[in-house]
mmCIF file of C-alpha atoms in Angstrom:
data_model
loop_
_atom_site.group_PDB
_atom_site.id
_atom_site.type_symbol
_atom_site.label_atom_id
_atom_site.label_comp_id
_atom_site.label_asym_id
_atom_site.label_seq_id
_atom_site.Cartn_x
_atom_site.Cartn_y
_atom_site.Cartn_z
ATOM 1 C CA UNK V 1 0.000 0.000 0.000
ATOM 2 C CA UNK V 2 1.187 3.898 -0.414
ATOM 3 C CA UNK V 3 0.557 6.944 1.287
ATOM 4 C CA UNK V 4 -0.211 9.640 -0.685
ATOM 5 C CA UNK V 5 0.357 13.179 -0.322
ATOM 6 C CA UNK V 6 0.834 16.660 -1.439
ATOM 7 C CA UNK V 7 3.153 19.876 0.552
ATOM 8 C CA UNK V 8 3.043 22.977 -0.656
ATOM 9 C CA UNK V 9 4.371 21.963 -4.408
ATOM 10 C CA UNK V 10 5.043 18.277 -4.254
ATOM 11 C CA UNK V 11 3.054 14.959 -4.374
ATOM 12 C CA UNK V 12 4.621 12.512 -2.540
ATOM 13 C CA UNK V 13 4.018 9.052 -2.803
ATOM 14 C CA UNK V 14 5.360 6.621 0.279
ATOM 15 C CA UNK V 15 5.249 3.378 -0.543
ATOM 16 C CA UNK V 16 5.285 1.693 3.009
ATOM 17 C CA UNK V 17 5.457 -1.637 4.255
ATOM 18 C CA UNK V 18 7.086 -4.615 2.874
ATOM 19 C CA UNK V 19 5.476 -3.472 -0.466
ATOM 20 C CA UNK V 20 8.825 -1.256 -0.383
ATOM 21 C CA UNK V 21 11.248 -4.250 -0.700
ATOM 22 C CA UNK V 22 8.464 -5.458 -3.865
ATOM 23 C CA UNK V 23 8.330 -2.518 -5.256
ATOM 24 C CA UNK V 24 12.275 -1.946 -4.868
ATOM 25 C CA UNK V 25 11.550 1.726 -4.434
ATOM 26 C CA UNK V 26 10.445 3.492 -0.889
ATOM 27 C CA UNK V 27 9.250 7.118 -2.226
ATOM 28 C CA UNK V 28 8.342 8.727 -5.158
ATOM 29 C CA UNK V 29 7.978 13.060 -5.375
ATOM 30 C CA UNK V 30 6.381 14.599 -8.499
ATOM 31 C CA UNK V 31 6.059 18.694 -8.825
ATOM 32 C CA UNK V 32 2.227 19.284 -8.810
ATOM 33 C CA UNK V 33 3.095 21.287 -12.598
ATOM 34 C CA UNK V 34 3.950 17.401 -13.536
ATOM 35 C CA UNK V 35 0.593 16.040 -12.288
ATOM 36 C CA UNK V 36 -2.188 15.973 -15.024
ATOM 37 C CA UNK V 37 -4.660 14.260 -12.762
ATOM 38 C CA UNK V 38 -5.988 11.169 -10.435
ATOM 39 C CA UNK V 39 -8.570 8.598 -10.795
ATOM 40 C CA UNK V 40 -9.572 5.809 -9.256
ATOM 41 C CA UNK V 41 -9.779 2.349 -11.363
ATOM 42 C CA UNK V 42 -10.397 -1.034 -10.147
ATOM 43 C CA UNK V 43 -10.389 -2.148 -13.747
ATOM 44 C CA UNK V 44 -6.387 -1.147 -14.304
ATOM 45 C CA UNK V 45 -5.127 -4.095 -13.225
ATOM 46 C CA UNK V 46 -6.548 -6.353 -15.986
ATOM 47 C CA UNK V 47 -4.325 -3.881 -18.578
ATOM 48 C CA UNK V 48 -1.342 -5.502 -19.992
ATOM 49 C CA UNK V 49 1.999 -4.713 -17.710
ATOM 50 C CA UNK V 50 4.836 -4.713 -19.928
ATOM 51 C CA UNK V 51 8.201 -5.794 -19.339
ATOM 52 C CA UNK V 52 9.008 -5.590 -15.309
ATOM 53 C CA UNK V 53 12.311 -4.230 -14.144
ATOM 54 C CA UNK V 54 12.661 -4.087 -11.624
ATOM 55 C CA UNK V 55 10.130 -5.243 -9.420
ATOM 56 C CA UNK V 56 6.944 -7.967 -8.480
ATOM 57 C CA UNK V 57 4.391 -9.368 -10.732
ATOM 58 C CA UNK V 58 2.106 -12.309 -9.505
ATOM 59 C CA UNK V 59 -0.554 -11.988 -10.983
ATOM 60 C CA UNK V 60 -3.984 -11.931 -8.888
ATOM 61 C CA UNK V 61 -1.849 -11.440 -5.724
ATOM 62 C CA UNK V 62 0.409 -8.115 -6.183
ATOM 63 C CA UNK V 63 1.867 -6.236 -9.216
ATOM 64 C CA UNK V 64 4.931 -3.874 -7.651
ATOM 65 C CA UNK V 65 7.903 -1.849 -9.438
ATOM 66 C CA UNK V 66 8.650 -0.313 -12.519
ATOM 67 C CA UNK V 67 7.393 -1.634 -15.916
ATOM 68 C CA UNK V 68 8.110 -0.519 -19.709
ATOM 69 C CA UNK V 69 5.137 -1.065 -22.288
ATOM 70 C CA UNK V 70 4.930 0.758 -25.257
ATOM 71 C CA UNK V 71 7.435 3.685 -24.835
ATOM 72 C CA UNK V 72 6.166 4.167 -21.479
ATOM 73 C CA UNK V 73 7.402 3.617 -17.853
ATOM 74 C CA UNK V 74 4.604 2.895 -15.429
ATOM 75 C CA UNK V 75 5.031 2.418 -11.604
ATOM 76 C CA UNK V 76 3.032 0.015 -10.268
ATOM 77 C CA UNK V 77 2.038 -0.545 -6.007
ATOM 78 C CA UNK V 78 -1.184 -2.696 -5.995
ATOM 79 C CA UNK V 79 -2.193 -5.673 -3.922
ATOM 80 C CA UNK V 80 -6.299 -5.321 -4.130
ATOM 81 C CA UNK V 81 -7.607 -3.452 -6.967
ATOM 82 C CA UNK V 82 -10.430 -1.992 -5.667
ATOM 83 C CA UNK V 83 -8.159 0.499 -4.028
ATOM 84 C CA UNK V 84 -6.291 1.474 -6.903
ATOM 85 C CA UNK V 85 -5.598 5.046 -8.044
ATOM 86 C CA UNK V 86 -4.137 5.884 -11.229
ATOM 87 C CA UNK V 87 -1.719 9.305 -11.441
ATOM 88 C CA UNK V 88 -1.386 10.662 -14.190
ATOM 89 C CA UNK V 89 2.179 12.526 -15.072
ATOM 90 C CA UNK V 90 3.828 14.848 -17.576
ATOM 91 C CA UNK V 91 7.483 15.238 -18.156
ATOM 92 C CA UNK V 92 8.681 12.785 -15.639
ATOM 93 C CA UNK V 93 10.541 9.939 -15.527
ATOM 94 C CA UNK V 94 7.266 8.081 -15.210
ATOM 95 C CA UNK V 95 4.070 8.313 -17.456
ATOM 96 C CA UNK V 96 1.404 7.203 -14.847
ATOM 97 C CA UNK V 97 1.772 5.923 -11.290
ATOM 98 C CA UNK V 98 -0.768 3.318 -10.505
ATOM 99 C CA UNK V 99 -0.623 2.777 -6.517
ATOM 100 C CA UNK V 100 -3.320 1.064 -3.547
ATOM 101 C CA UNK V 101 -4.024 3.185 -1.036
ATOM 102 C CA UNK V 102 -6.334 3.129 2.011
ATOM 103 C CA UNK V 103 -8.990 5.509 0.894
ATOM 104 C CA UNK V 104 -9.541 5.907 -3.498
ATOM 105 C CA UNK V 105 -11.737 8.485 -3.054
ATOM 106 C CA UNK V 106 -9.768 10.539 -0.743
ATOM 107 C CA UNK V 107 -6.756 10.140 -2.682
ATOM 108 C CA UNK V 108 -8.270 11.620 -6.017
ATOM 109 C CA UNK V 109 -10.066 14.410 -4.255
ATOM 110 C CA UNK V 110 -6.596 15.639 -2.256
ATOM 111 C CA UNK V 111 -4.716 15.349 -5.524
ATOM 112 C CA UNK V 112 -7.597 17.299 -8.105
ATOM 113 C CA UNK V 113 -7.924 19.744 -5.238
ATOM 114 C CA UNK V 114 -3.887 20.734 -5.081
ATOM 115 C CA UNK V 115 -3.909 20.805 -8.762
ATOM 116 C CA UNK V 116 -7.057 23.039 -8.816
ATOM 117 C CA UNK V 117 -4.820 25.080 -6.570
#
């Protein structure tokens, strides 16, 4: 699971837990002028992964780390998916940022309301 959240200019996302030693990567911070948006989606999960490196894939039971589809570089934190939340970046080392965290809803709402500013 990760911990998301945003100070003054920053999203930070804190991956926490053993998830850390999955995901091979403890925390991620994005400038806000780099975030294009949040959503929730169960349904990600079922999309194709790409090529993992590094990090976890088993599928059904946790997808964790960095993986390259298509041009793109997606980070990836998610053990259930109903508690997925999808990030959505620009001009960063990462194209989206699909992470679990405790409450969807709340996660989306924090992030569209920073970006609204």
């Amino acid at each position: 699971m990760a911990r998301v959240s945003v100070t003054g200019d920053t999203l930070t996302v804190e991956v926490e837990g053993l998830d850390r030693l999955w995901a091979v990567k403890s925390r991620i911070e994005i400038p806000l002028s780099n975030v294009r948006g949040a959503t929730a989606d169960p349904g990600i999960v079922r999309e194709p992964k790409g090529l993992r490196a590094p990090g976890t894939h088993l599928p059904g039971v946790i997808v964790a780390g960095t993986f390259h589809r298509q041009g793109e570089k997606v980070f990836w934190d998610v053990r259930n998916p109903n508690l997925a939340v999808v990030i959505e970046l620009s001009d960063e080392k990462y194209t989206r940022l699909v992470v679990e965290v405790a409450d969807p809803r709340a996660t989306v709402a924090l992030i569209e309301q920073a970006l609204r500013g």
